[in-house]
Coordinates of C-alpha atoms in Angstrom, one line a residue:
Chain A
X1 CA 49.0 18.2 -97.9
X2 CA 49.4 17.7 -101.6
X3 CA 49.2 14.4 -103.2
X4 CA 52.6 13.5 -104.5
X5 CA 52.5 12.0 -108.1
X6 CA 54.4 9.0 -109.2
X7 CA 54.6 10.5 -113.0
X8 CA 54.4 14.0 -112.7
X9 CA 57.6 15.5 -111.7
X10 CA 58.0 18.0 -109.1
X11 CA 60.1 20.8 -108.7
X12 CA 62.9 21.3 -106.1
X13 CA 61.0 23.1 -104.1
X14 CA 57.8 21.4 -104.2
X15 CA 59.4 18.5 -103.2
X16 CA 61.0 20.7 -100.4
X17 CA 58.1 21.8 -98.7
X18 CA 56.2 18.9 -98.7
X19 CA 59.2 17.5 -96.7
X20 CA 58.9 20.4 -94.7
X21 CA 55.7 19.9 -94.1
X22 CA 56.0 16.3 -93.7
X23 CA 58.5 17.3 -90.8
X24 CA 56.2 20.5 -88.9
X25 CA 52.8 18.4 -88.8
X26 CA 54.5 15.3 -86.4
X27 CA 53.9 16.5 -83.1
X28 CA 56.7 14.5 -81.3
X29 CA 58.8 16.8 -83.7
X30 CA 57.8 19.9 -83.1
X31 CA 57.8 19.4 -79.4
X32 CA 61.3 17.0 -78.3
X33 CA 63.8 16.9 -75.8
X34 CA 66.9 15.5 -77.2
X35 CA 70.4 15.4 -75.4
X36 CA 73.7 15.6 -76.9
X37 CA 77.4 17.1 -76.9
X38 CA 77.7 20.7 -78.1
X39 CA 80.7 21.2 -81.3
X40 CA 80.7 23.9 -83.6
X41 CA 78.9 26.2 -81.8
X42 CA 79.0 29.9 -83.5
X43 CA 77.6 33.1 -83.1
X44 CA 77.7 35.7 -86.2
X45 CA 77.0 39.6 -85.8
X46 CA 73.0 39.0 -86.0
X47 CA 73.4 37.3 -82.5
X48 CA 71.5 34.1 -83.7
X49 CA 73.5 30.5 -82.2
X50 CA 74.6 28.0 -84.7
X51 CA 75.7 24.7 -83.8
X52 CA 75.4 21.0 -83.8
X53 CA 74.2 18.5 -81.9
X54 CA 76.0 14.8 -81.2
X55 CA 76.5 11.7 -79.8
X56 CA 78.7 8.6 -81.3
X57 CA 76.1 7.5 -83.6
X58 CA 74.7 11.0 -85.3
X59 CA 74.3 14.9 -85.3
X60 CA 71.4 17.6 -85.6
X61 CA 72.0 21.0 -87.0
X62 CA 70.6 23.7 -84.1
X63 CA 69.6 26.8 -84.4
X64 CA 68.5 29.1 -81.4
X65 CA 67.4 32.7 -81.8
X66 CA 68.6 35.8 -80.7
X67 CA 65.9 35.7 -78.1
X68 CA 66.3 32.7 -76.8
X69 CA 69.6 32.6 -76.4
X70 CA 69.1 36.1 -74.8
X71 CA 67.2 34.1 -71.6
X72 CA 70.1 31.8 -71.0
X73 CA 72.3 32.4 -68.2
X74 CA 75.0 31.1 -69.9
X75 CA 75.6 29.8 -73.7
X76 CA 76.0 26.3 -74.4
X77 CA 80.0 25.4 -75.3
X78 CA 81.7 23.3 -77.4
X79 CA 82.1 19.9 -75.8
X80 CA 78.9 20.7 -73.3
X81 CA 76.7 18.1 -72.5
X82 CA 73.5 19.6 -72.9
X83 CA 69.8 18.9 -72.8
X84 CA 68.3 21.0 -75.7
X85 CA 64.4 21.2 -76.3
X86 CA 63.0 22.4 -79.5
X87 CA 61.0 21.9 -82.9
X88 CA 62.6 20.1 -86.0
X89 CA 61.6 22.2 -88.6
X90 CA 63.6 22.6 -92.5
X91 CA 65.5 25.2 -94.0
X92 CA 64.5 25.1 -97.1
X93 CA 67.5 27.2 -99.1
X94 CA 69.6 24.7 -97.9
X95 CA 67.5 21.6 -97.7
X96 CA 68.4 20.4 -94.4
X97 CA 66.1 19.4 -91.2
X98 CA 67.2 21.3 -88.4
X99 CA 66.5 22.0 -84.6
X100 CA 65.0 25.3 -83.9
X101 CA 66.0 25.0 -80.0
X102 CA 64.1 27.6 -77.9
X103 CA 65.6 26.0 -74.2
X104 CA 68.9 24.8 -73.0
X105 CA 70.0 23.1 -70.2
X106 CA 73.1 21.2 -68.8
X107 CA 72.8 17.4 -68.6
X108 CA 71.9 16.6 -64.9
X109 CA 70.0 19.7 -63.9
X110 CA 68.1 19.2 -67.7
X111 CA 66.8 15.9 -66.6
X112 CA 65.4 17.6 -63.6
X113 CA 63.8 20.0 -65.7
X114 CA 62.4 17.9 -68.0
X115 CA 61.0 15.6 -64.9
X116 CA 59.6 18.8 -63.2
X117 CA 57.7 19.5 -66.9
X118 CA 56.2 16.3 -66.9
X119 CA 55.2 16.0 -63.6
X120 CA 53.8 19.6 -63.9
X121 CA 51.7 18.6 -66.8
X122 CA 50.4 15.5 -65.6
X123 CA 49.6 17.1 -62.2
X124 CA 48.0 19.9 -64.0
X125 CA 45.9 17.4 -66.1
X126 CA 44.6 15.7 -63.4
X127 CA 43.5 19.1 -61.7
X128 CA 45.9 19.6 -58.5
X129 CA 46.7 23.1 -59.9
X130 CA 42.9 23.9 -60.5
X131 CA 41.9 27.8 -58.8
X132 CA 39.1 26.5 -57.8
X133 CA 39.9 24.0 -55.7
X134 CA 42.1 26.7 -53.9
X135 CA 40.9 27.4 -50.3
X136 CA 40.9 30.7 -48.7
X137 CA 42.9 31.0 -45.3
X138 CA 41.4 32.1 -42.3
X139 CA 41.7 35.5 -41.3
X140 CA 43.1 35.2 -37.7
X141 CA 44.4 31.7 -37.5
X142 CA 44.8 30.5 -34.6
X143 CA 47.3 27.8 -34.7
X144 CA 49.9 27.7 -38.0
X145 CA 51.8 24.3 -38.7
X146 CA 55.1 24.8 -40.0
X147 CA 56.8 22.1 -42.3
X148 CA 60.1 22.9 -42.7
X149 CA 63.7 22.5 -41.4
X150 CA 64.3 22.9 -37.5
X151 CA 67.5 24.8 -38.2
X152 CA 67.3 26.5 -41.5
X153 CA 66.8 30.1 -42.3
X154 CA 63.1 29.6 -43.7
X155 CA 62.3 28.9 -39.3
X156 CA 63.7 32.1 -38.0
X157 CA 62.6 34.3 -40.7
X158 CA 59.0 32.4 -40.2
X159 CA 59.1 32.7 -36.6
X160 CA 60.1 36.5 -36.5
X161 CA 57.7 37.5 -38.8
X162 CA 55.0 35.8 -36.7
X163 CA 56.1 37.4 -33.9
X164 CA 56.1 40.9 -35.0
X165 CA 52.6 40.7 -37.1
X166 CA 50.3 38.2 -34.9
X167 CA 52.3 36.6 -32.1
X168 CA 48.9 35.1 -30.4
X169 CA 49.0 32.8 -32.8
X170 CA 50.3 29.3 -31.9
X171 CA 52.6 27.2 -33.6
X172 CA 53.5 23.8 -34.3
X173 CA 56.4 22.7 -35.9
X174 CA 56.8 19.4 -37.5
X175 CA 60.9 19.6 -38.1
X176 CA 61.8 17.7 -41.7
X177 CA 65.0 17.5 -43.9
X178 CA 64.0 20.4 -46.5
X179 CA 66.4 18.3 -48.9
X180 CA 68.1 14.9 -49.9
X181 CA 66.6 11.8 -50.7
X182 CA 64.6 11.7 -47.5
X183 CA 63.2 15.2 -47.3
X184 CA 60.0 14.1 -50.0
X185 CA 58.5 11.6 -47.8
X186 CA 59.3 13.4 -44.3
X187 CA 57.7 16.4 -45.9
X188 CA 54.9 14.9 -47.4
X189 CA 54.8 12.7 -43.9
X190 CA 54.8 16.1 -41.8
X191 CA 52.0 17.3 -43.5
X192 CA 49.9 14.3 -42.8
X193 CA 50.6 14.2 -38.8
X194 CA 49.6 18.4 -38.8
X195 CA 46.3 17.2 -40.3
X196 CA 46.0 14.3 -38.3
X197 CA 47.3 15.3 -34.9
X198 CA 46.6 19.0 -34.4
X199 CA 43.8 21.7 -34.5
X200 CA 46.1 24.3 -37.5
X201 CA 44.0 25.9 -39.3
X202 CA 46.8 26.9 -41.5
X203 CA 50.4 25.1 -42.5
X204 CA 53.2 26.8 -44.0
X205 CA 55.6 24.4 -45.9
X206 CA 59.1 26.1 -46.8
X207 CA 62.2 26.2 -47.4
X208 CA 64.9 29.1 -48.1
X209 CA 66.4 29.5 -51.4
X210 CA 68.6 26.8 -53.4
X211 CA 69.7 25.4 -56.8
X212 CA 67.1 23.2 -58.9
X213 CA 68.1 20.1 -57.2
X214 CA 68.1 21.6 -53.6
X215 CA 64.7 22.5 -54.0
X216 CA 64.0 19.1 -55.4
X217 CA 61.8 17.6 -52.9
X218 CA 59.2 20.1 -53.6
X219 CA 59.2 19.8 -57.1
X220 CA 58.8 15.7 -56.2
X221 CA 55.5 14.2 -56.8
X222 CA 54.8 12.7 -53.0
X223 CA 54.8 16.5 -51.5
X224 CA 52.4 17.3 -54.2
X225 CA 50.1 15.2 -53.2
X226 CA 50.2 15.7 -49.7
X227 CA 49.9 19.2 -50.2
X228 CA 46.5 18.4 -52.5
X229 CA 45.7 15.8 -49.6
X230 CA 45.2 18.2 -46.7
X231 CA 42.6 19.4 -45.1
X232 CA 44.2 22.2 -43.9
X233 CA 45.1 25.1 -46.3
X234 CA 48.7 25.0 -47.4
X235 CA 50.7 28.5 -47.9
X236 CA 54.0 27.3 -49.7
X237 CA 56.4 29.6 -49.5
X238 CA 59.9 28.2 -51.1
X239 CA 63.2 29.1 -52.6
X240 CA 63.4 33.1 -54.0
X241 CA 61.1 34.8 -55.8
X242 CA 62.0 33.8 -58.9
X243 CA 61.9 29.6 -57.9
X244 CA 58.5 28.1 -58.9
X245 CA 57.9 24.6 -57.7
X246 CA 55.2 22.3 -58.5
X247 CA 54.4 22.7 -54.7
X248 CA 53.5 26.2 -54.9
X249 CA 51.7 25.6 -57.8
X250 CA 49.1 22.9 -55.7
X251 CA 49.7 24.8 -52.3
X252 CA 46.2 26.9 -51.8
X253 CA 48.3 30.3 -51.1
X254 CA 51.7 30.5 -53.4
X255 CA 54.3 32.9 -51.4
X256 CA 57.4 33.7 -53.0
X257 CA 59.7 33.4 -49.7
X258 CA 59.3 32.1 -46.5
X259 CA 59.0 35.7 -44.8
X260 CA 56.7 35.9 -47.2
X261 CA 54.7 32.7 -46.4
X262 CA 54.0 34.0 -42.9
X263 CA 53.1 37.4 -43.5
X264 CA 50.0 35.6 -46.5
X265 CA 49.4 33.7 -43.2
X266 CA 48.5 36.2 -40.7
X267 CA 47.0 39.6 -40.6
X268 CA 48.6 42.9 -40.7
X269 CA 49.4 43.9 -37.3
X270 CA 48.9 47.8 -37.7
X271 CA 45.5 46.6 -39.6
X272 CA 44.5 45.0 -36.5
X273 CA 45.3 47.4 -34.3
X274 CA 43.4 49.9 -36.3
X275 CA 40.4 48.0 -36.7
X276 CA 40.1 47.0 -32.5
X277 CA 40.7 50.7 -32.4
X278 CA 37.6 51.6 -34.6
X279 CA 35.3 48.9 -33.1
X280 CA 35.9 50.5 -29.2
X281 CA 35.1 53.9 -31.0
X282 CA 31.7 52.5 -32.9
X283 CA 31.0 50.7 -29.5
X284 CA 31.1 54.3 -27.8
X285 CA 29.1 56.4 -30.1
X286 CA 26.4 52.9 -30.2
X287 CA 26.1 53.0 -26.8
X288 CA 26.3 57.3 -26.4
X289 CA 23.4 57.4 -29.3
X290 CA 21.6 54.7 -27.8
X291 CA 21.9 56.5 -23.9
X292 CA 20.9 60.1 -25.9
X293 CA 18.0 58.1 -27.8
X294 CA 16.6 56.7 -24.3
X295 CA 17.2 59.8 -22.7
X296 CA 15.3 61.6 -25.8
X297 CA 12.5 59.1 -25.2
X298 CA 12.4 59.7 -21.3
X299 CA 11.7 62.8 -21.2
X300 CA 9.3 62.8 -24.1
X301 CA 7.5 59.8 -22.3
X302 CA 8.0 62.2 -19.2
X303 CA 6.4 64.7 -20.5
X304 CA 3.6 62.4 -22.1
X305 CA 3.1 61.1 -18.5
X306 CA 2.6 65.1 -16.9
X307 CA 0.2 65.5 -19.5
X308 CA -1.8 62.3 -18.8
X309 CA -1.5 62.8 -15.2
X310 CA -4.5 62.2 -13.0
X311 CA -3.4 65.2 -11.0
X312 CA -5.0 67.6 -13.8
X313 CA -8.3 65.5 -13.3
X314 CA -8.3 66.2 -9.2
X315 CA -7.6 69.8 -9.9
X316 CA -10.5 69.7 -11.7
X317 CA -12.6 67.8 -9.2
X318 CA -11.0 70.6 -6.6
X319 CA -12.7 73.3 -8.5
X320 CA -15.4 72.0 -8.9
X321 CA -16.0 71.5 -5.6
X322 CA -14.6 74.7 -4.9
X323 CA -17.4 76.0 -7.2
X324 CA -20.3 74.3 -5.5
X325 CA -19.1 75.0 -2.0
X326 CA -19.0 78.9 -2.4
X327 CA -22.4 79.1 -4.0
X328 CA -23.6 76.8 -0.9
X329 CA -21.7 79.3 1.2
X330 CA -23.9 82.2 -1.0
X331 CA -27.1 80.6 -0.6
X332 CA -26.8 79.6 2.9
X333 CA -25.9 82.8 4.3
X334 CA -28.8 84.4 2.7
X335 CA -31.2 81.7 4.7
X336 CA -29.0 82.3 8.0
X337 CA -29.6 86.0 8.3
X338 CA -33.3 85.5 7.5
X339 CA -33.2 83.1 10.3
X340 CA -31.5 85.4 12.7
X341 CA -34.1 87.8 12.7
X342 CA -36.8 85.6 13.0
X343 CA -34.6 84.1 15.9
X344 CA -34.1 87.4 17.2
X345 CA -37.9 88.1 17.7
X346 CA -38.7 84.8 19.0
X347 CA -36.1 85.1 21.6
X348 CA -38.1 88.0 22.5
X349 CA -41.0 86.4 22.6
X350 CA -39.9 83.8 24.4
X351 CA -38.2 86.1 27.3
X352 CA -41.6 87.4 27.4
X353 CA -42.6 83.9 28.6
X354 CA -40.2 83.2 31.1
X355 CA -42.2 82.5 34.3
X356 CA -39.1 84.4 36.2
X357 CA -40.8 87.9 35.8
X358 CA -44.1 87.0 37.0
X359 CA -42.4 85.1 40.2
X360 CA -40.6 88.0 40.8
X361 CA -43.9 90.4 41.1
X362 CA -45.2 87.7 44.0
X363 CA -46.6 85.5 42.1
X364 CA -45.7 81.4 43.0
X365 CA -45.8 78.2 40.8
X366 CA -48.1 75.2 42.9
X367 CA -47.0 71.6 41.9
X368 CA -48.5 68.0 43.0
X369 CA -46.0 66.4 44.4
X370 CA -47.0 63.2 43.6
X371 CA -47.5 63.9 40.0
X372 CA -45.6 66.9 39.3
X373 CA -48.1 68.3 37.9
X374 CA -48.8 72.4 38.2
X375 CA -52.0 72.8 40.3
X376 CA -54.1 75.3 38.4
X377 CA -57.6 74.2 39.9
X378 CA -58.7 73.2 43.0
X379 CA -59.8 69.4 41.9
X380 CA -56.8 68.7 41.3
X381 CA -55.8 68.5 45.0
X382 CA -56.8 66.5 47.9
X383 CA -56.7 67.7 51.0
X384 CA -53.0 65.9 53.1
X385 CA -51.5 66.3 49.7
X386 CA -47.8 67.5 49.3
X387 CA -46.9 70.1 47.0
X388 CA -44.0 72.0 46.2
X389 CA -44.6 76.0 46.2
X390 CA -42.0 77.7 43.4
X391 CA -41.0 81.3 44.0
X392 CA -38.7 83.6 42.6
X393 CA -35.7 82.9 44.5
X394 CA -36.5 79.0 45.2
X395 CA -39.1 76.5 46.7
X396 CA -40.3 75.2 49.6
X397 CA -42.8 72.3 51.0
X398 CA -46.3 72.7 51.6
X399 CA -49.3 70.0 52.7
X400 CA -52.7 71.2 51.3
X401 CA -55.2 71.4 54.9
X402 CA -58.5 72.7 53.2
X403 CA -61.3 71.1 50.9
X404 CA -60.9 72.3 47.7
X405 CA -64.8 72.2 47.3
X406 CA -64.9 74.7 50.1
X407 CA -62.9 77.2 48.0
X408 CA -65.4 76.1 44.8
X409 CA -68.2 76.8 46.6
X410 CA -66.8 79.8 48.5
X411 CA -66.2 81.2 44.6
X412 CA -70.1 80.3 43.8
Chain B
X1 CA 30.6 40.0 -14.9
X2 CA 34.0 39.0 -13.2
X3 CA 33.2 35.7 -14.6
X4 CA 32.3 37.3 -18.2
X5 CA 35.8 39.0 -17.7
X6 CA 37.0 35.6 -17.0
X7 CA 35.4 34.1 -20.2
X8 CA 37.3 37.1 -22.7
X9 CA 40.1 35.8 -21.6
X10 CA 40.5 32.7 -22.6
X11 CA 39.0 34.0 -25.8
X12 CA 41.1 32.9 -28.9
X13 CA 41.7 36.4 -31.3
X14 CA 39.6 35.3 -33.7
X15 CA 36.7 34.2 -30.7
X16 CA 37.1 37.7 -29.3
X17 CA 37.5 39.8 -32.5
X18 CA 34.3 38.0 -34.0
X19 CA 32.5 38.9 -31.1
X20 CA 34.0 42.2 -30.9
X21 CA 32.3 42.7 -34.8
X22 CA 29.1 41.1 -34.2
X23 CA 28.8 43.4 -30.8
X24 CA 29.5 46.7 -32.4
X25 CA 27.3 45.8 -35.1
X26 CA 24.1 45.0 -33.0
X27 CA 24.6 47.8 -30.9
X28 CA 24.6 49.9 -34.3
X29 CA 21.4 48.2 -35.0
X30 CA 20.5 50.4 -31.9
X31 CA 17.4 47.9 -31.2
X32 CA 18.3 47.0 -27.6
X33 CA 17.0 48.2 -24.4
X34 CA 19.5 50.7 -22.8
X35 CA 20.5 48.0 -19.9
X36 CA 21.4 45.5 -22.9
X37 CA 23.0 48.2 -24.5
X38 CA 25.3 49.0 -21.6
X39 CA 26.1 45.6 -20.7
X40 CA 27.5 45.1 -24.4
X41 CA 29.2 48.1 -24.3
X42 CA 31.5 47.1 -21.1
X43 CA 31.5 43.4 -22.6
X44 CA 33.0 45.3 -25.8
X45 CA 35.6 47.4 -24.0
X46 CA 37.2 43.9 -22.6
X47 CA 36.8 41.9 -25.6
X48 CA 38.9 44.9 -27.5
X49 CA 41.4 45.5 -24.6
X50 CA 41.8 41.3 -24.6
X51 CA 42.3 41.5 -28.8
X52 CA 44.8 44.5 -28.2
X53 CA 46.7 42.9 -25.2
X54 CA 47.0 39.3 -27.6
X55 CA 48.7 41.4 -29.8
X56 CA 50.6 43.5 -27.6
X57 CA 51.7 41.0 -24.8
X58 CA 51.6 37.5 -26.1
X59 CA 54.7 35.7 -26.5
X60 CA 55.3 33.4 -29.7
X61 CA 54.4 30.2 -28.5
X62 CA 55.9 27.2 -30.8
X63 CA 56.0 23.6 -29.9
X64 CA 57.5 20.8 -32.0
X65 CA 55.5 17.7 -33.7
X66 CA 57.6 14.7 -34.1
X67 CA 57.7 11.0 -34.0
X68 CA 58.1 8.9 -30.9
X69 CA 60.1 6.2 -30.5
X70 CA 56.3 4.4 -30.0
X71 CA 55.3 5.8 -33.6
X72 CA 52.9 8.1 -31.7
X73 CA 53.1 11.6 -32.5
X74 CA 55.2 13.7 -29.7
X75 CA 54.8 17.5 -28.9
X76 CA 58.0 19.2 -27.0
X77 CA 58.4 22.6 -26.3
X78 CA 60.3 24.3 -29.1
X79 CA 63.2 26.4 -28.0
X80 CA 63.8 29.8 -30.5
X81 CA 66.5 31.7 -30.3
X82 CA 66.1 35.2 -30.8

């Protein structure tokens, strides 16, 4: 900012903008809420507003451009009470200070608006809005509380969207006024007994659609802090689309209806359906290329097993013995047939030995009876002694009468 | 396995559709023995019918949290009209 001089004189304009920028560099002025009674309000061709500002002491000039005034639902009036916020700023070709409004609200429902900003700020300050403090919400809950009015709107539309998407789900509702003076503390009251007295894993806190001051209680500072308080995750899901309250702005999931609360709360229905249908189908062709892999395996193991079989080994064994046996079987009839021969000849040998024959020409075989023995010579016999006399067709007794010696000496 | 059916019922969705995920998953891993394998396979099939019948058959179920006249907290059946 330039120095002003006591001496030097400055020019009109000089003088002018350091006012000007006296003016733009407070920051209470360039960002005020200031309320007052509307008179003189015009609007030329170019669409800009022009009008002033009172009360019984004093008036600002105000202007509000095109594009602002374009936002309003409706235009301020003459004789309007009005809460008007805005920058003090100078127009220079004119040299008056004037109020460059940019938002502009009836007295009552101002005040409200101007309580919601501060709270909003201060809330944001201290970090209740902050993403990541924001908790994710489980994927299949399986109990949701519901803070909200027993007989409003916000219930049934809750309830039948529930019921059509995930109706497993359980659901406790903690019934509160959703507005009045009351509704702040039983909302922010309901919230606490969910945490404390039940097993959600999810609340919803709503309410259907309303003015600014209807939907009050959830711009109030006790619901905010209940909502930052719980443990559970917190879907808000108040007013219409368009309503944003400072308790959507700390709830962990922001929906912009009720309806739409519950659906942010559960899962898609069809989704489900469709993924229980794929898991059975991954569960078959698991288990089908787990059987074919086994089966696979089996019969290569199978086969494995043939190969290793001791069966091959006995075969073996078999022919070998096989083997061996017929070349006994070779050799040894060779040696039999040798032998039959010989046996042949001996058999005629031995016929030729067979005492039989010579019986049969007269001759007789003489045994001792006591010994057994044959008699062949005459000492061998006393005489008394018993023989036995064989012939051809038998034997008989004898008793030997004679003295051998006679027969000796008889043969001398 | 009667009592295993028993069991998958009184599975929450979440309890049975976890399980249903981590099943299908090990049995992808195809690292079990064929006996394992089947055993998952029918646990698998009830877990999935029990998931599809809680989403078929279940009826909303909503009870009501308020304040006895003790202070204590009070849960009543909740009546909803269609």
């Amino acid at each position: 900012m330039n120095q002003l001089s006591l001496f030097a004189p400055l020019s009109v304009e000089e003088l002018t903008t350091h006012i000007k920028a006296l003016l733009e560099s407070d920051t209470t002025l360039q960002d005020v809420w200031v309320e007052g009674e509307v008179s003189n309000f015009s609007r030329p061709q170019s669409g800009h507003c022009y009008f002033s500002l009172k009360d019984a002491a004093s008036q600002i000039r105000c202007v509000m451009w095109r594009s602002t005034a374009a936002r309003l639902a409706r235009l301020p009036e003459d004789g309007q009470k009005v809460l008007v916020h805005g920058a003090v700023g100078v127009y220079e070709q004119q040299g008056v200070y004037q109020l460059y409004v940019n938002e502009v609200l009836p007295t009552g429902i101002g005040e409200l608006y101007v309580l919601f900003e501060r709270l909003k700020t201060r809330l944001r300050d201290e970090g209740l809005f902050a993403e990541e403090r924001k908790r994710p919400l489980p994927p299949y809950p399986r109990r949701i509380g519901i803070v909200t009015s027993p007989t409003g709107a916000a219930l049934r539309d809750i309830l039948h969207v529930l019921r059509r998407r995930f109706p497993c789900v359980e659901v406790t509702l903690a019934p509160t006024p959703v507005q009045g003076a009351e509704a702040p503390d039983q909302i922010a009251a309901a919230i606490g007994w969910l945490n404390e007295h039940t097993e959600c894993d999810v609340l919803i806190v709503a309410r259907g659609g309303g003015s600014l001051e209807e939907l009050q209680p959830f711009n109030d500072e006790r619901v905010a802090r209940a909502i930052h308080g719980s443990r559970i995750p917190v879907v808000s899901g108040v007013g219409h689309e368009t309503d944003l309250t400072i308790a959507d702005m700390v709830a962990d999931r922001r929906a912009p209806t009720p309806s739409a609360a519950a659906e942010v709360a559960t899962p898609e229905r069809a989704d489900l359906l469709g993924a229980i249908r794929e898991g059975r189908s991954r569960l078959a062709r698991a288990v089908a290329e787990s059987v074919q892999s086994s089966a696979e395996r089996l019969s290569y193991l199978t086969r494995a097993l043939e190969r290793a079989s001791p069966i091959h080994r006995v075969n073996y064994q078999r022919q070998q013995v096989d083997e061996r046996q017929r070349r006994m079987i070779a050799r040894c009839q060779g040696a039999f047939s040798r032998w039959n021969l010989a046996a042949g000849s001996l058999a005629k040998r031995l016929d030729s030995l067979n005492p039989d024959a010579t019986l049969a020409r007269g001759y007789s075989i003489v045994s001792l009876e006591r010994t057994e023995d044959v008699v062949s010579s005459c000492r061998q016999v006393e005489s008394g002694d018993r023989i036995a006399v064989r012939v051809s067709d038998g034997q008989f007794g004898g008793q030997v009468t004679e003295k051998p010696c006679n027969q000796e000496a008889q043969a001398k | 396995m009667k009592e295993t059916h028993h069991d998958i019922q009184s599975l929450s969705f979440e309890e049975a559709f976890g399980e249903l995920e981590s099943l299908v998953q090990q049995l992808e891993e195809g690292k079990l023995p064929l006996e394992e394998t089947i055993r998952l396979f029918e646990k698998g099939s009830l877990l999935a019918q029990h998931c599809q019948a809680l989403l078929d058959k279940a009826e909303l179920r909503v009870q009501q949290l308020t304040e006895g006249a003790d202070g204590e907290p009070q849960f009543t059946d909740f009546e909803v009209e269609e």
